Short mmCIF file of C-alpha atoms in Angstrom, two decimals:
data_model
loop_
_atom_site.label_atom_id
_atom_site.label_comp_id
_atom_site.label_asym_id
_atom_site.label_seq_id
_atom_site.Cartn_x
_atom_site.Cartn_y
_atom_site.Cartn_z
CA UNK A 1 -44.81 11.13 -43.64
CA UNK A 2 -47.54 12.35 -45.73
CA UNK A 3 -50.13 8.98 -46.35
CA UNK A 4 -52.57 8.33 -49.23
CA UNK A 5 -55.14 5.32 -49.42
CA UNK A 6 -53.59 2.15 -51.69
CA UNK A 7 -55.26 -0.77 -53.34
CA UNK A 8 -56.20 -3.77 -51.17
CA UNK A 9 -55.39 -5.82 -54.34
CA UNK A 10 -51.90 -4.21 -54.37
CA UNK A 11 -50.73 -4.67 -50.95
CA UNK A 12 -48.96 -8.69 -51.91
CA UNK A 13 -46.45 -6.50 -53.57
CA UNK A 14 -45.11 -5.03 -50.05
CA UNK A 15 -45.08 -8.31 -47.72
CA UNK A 16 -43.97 -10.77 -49.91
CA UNK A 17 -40.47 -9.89 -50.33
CA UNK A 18 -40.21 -10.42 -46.66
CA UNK A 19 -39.50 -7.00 -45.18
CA UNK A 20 -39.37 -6.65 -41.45
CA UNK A 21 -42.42 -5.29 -39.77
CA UNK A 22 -43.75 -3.09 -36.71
CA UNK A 23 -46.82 -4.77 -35.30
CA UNK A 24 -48.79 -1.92 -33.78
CA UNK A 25 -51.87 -2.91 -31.58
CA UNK A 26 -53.85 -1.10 -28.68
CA UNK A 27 -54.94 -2.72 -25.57
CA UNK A 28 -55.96 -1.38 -22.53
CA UNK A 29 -52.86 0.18 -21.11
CA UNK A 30 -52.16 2.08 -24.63
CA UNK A 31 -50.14 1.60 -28.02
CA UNK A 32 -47.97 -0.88 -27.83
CA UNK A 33 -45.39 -2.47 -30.62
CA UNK A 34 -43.41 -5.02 -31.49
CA UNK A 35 -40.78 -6.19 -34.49
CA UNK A 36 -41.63 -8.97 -36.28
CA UNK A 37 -40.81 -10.80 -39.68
CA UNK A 38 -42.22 -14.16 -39.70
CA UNK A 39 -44.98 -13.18 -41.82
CA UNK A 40 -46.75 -14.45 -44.88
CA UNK A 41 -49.16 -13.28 -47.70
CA UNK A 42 -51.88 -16.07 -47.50
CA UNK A 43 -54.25 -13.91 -50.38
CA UNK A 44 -54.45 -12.03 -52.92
CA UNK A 45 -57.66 -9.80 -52.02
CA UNK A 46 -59.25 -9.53 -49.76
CA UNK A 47 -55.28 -9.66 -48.61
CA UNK A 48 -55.07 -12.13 -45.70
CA UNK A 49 -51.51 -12.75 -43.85
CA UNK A 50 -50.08 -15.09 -41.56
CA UNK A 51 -47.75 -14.03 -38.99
CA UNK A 52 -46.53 -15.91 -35.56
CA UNK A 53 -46.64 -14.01 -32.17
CA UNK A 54 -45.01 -15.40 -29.86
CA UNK A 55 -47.08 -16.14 -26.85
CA UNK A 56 -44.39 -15.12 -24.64
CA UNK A 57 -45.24 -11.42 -26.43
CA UNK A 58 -46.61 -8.86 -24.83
CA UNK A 59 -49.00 -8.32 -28.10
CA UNK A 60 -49.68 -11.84 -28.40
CA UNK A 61 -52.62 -10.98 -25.46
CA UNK A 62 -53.31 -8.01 -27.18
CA UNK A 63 -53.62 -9.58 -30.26
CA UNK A 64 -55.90 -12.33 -29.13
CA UNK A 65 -58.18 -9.98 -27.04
CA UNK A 66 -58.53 -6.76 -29.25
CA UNK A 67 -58.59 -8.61 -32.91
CA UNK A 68 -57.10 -6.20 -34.14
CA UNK A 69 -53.62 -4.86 -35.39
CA UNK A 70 -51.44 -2.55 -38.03
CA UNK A 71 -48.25 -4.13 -40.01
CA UNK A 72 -46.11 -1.09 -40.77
CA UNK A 73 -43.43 -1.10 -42.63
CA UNK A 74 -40.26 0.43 -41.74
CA UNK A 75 -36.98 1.61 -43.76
CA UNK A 76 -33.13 1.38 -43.16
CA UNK A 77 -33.41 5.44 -41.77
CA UNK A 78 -35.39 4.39 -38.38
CA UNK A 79 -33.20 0.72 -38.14
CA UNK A 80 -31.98 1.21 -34.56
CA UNK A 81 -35.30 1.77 -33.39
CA UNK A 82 -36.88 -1.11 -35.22
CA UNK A 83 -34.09 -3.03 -33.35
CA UNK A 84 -35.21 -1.28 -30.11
CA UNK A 85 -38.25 -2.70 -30.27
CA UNK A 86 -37.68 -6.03 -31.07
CA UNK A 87 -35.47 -6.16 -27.91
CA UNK A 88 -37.15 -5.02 -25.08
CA UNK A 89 -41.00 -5.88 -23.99
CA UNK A 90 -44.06 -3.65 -24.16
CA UNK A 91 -44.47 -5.00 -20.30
CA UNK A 92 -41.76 -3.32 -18.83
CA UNK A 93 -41.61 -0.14 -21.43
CA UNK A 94 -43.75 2.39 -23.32
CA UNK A 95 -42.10 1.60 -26.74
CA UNK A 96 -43.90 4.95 -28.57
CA UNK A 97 -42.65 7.03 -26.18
CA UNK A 98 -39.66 5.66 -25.17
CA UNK A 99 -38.08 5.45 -29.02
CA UNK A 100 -40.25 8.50 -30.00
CA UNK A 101 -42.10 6.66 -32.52
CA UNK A 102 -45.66 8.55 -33.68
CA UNK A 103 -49.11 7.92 -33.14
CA UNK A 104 -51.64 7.88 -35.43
CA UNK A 105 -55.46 7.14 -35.26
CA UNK A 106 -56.23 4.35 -38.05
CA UNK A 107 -59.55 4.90 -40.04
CA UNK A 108 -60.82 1.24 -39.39
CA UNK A 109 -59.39 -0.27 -36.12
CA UNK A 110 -58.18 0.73 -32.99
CA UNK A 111 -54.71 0.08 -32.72
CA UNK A 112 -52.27 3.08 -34.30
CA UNK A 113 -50.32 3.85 -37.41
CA UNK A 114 -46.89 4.42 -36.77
CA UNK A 115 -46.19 7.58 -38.78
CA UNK A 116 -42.40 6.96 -39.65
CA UNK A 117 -43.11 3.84 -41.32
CA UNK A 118 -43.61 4.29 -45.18
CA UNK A 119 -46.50 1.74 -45.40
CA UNK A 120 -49.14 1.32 -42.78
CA UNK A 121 -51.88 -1.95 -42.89
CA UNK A 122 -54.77 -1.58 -41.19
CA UNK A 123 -55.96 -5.36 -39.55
CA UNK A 124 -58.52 -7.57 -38.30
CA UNK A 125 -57.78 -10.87 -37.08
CA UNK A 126 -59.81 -13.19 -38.94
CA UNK A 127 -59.07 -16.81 -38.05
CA UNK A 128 -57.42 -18.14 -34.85
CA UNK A 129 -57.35 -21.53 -35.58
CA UNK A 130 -53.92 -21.79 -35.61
CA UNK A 131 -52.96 -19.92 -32.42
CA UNK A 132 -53.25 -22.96 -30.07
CA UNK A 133 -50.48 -25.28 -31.51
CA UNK A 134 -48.29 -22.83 -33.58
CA UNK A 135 -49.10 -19.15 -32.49
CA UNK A 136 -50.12 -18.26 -35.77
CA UNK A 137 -52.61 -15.28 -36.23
CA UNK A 138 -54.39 -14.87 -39.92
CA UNK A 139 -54.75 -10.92 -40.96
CA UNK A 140 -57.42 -9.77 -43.43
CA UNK A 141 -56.05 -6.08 -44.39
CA UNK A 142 -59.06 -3.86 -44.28
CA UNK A 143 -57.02 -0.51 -44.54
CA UNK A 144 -54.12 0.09 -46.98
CA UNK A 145 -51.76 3.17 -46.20
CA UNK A 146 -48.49 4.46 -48.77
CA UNK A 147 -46.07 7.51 -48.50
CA UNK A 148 -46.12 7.65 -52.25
CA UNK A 149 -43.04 9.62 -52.54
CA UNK A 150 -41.28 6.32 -51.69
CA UNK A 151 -40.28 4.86 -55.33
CA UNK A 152 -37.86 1.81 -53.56
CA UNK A 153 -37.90 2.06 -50.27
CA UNK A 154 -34.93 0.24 -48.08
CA UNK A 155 -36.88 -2.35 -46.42
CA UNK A 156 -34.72 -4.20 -43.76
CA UNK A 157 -34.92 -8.17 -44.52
CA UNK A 158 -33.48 -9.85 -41.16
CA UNK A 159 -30.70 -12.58 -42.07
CA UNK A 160 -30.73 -13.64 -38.13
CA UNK A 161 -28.96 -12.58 -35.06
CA UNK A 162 -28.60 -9.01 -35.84
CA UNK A 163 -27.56 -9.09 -39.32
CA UNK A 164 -29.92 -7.03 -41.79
CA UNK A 165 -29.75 -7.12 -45.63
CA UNK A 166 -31.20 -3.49 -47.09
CA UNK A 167 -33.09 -3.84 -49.70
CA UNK A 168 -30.69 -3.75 -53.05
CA UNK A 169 -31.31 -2.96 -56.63
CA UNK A 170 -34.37 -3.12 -58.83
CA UNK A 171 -34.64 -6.03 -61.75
CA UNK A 172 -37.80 -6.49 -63.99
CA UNK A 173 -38.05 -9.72 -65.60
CA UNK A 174 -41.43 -10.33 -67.66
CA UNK A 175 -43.28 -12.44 -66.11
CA UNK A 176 -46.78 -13.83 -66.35
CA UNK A 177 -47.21 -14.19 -62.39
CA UNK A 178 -49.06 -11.74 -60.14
CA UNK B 1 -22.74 -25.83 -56.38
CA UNK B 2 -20.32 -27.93 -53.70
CA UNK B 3 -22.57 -27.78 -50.84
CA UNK B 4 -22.55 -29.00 -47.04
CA UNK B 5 -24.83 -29.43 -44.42
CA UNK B 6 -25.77 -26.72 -42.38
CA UNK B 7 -26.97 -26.80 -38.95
CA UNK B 8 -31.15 -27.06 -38.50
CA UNK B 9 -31.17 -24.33 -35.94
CA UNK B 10 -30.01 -21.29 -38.02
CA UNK B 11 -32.79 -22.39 -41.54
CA UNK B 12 -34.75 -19.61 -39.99
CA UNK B 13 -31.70 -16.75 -40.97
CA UNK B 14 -31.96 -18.21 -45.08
CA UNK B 15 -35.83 -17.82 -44.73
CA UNK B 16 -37.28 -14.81 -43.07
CA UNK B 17 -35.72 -12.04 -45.26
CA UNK B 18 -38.39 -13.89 -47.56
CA UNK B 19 -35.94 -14.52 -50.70
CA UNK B 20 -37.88 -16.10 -53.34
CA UNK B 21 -37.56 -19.84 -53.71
CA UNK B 22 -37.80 -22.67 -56.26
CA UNK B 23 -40.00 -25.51 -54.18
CA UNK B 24 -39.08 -28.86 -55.98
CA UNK B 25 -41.22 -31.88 -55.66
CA UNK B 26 -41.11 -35.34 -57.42
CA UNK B 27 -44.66 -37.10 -58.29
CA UNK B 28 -45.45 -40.12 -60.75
CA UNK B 29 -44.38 -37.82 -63.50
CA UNK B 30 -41.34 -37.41 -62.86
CA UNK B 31 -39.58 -34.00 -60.87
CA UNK B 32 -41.05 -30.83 -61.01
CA UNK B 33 -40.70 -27.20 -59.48
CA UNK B 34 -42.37 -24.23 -59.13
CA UNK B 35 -41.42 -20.55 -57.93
CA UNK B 36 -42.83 -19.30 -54.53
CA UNK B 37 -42.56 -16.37 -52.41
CA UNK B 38 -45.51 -16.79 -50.14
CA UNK B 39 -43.87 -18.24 -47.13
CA UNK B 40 -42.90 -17.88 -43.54
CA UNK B 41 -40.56 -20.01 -40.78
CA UNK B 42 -42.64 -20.76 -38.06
CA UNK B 43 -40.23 -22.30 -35.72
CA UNK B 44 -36.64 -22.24 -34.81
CA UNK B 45 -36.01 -26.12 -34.13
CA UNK B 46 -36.72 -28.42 -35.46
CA UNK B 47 -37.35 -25.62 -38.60
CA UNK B 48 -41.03 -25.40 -39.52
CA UNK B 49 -42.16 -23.35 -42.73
CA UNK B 50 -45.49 -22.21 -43.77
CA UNK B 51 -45.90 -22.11 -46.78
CA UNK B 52 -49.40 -21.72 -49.85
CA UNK B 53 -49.22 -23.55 -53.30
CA UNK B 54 -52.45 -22.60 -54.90
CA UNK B 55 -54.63 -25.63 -55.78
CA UNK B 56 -54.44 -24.42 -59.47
CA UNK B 57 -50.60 -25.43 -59.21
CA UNK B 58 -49.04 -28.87 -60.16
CA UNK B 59 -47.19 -28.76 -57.06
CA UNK B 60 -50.44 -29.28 -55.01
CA UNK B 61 -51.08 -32.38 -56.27
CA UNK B 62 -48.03 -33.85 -56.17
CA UNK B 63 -47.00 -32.17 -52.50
CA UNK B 64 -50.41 -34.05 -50.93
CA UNK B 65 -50.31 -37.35 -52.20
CA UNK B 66 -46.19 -37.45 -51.75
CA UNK B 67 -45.81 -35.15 -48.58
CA UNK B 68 -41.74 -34.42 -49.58
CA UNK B 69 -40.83 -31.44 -51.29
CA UNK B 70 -37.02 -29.27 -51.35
CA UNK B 71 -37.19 -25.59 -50.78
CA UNK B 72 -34.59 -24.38 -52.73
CA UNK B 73 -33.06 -20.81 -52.37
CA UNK B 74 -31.64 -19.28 -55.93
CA UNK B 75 -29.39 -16.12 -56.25
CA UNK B 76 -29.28 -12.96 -59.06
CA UNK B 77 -27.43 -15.39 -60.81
CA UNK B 78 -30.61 -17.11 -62.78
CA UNK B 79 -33.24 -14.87 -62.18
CA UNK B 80 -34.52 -15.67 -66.06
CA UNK B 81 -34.93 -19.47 -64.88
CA UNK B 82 -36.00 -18.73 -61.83
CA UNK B 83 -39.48 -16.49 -63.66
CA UNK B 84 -39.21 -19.25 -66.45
CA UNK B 85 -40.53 -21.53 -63.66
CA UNK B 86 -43.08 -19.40 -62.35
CA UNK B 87 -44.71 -18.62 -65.85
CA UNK B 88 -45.67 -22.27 -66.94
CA UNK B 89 -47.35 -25.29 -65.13
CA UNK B 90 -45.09 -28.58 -64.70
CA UNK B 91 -48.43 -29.81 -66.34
CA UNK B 92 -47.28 -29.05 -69.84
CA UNK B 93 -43.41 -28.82 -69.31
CA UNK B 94 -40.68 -30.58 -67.88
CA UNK B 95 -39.16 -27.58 -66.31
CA UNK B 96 -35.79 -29.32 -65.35
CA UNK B 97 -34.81 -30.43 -68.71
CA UNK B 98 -36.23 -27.22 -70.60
CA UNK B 99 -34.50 -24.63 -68.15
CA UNK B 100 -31.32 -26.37 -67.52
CA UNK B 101 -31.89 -27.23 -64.01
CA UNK B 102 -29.35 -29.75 -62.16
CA UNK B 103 -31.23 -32.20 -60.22
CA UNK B 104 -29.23 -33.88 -57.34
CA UNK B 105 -30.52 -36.82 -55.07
CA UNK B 106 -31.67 -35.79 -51.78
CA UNK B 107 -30.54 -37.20 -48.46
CA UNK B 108 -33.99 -37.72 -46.34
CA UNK B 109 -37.04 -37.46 -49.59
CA UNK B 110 -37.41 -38.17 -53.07
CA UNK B 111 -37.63 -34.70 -54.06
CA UNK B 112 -34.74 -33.37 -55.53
CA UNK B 113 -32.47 -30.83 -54.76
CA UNK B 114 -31.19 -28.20 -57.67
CA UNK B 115 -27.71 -27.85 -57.46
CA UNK B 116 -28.12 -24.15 -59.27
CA UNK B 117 -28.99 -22.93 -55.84
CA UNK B 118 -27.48 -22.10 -53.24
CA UNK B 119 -29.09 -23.36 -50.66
CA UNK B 120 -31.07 -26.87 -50.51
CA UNK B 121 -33.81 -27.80 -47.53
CA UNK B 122 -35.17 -31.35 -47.58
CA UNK B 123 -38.77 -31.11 -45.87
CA UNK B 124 -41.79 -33.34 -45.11
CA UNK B 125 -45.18 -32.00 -45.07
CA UNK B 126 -46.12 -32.15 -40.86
CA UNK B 127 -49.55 -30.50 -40.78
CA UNK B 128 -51.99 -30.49 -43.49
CA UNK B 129 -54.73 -28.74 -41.71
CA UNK B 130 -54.90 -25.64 -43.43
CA UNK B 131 -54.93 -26.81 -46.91
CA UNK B 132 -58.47 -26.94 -47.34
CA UNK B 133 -59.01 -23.28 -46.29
CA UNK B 134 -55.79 -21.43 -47.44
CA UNK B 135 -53.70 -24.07 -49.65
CA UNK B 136 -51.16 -23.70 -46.90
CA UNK B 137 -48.85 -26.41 -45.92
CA UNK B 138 -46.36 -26.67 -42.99
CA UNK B 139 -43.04 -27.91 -43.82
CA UNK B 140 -40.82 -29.30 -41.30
CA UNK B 141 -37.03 -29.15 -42.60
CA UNK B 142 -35.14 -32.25 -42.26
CA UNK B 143 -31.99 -31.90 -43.67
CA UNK B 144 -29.79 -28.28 -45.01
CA UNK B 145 -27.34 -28.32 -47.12
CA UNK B 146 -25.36 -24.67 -48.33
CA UNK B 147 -22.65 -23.83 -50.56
CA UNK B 148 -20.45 -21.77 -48.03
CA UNK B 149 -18.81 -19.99 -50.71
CA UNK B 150 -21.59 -17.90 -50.75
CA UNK B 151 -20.69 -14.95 -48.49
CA UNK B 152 -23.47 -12.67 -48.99
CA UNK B 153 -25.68 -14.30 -51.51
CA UNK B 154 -27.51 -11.95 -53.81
CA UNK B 155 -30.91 -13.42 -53.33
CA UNK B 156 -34.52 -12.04 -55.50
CA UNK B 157 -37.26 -10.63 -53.24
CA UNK B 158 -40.55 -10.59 -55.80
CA UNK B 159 -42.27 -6.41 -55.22
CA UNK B 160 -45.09 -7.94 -57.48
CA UNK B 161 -45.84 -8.24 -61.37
CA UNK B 162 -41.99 -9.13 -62.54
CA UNK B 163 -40.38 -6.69 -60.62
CA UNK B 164 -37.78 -7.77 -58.18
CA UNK B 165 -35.18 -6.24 -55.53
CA UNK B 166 -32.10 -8.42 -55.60
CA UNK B 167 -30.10 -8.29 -51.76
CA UNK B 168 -28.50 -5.69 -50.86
CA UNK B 169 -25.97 -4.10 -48.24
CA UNK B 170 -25.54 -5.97 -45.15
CA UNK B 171 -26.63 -3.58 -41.88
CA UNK B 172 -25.10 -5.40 -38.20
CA UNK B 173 -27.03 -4.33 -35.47
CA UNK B 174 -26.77 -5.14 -32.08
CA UNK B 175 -29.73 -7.66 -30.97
CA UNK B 176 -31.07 -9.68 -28.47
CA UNK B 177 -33.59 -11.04 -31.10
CA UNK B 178 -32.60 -14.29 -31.99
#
């Protein structure tokens, strides 16, 4: 997918309706990945983000060591190997390779953008208070990446054990919130 | 809405496809609600929730002094209400009474639930630490309750400035994620 830049002050509009996400990072042995969707938008902009990791993760160490990560944001077309990921650990298995997932260099950290994924968030860990008691990492998004031919993507929304809702139809209500 | 209880352990399946919710809360003046979409679970069980009520909010006040709130999950069903309570402060309106809301006693906290919706989670505020920083509060959930009539509820997922993707198909894939 063809990527163009997007507004930091834009980017509440793609986490908070709770799609699930690839968490990219890069420690020392390589790329690594996992699936995640307990994730929050904690700000507007700068855009911060909470997410839990477990520590049982292989990128929870990653995480904690390198600072540094990229949400990306997947659609219904690459489901199986969003699944893939999520059930199998970056110990044992070279996810990138191993589900043929794409590499790409990130202008502003060193962990990769994952080129199927429609939206790409470049991150820097910026407060760890919360890791200790609840595994909670906060995100400031320093790099914002869009496939604009996407009008409504089919974001996967996890309704537990397996069972995904696809993201349905559009509604517009006038509203005064952001 | 008949509802029943549902089982603490599976909350997390109603709340990480991050459905917009109406977070109800009762103070001095009375009950009052608000619309939210920035939070996240953070545990399985007992069910934690992150959640961030801006400071700006009437629900701030009310949520620190009384530490009870409901998270309430609504459906396509009364999306206008649903925006009607995000575009006006419980300050200056009493939301219940002007948008035909059904309040309905709780079993565990003061707040109440809104029968409108279709699912109802009693919670107590457990860790005010990050309220000063980020206006975030963790919920624990107490008590569920569901109306399991609802199949495959059509819940709103806020994509920013009044536009909303309402639940769609349901995808089964096979998982070891929980």
């Amino acid at each position: 997918m063809k990527k163009e830049p997007y507004p930091l002050g834009k980017v509440y509009g793609l986490l908070e309706p709770g799609p699930v996400v690839l968490l990219s990072t890069r420690g020392e042995s390589g790329a690594n990945v996992m699936t995640m969707s307990w994730h929050m938008m904690m700000e507007f902009e700068p855009p911060l983000v909470g997410c839990i990791v477990s520590n049982r993760n292989f990128t929870f160490e990653i995480l904690r060591e390198t600072k540094e990560c990229v949400i990306n944001i997947p659609t219904a077309e690459i489901a199986k190997k969003v699944v893939a990921c999520g059930n199998v650990s970056g110990r044992k298995v070279h996810k990138f390779e191993k589900y043929h997932l794409t590499v790409e260099p990130a202008a502003s950290v060193k962990a990769p953008l994952i080129n199927e994924c429609y939206v790409n968030l470049e991150c820097r860990v910026v407060d760890t208070r919360m890791v200790e008691s609840y595994c909670m990492f906060i995100l400031e998004v320093v790099k914002a990446w869009i496939d604009p031919s996407q009008k409504w993507p089919r974001t996967l929304h996890h309704r537990g054990m397996g069972e995904f809702m696809v993201a349905g139809k559009r509604m517009k209500r006038p509203s005064e919130m952001k």
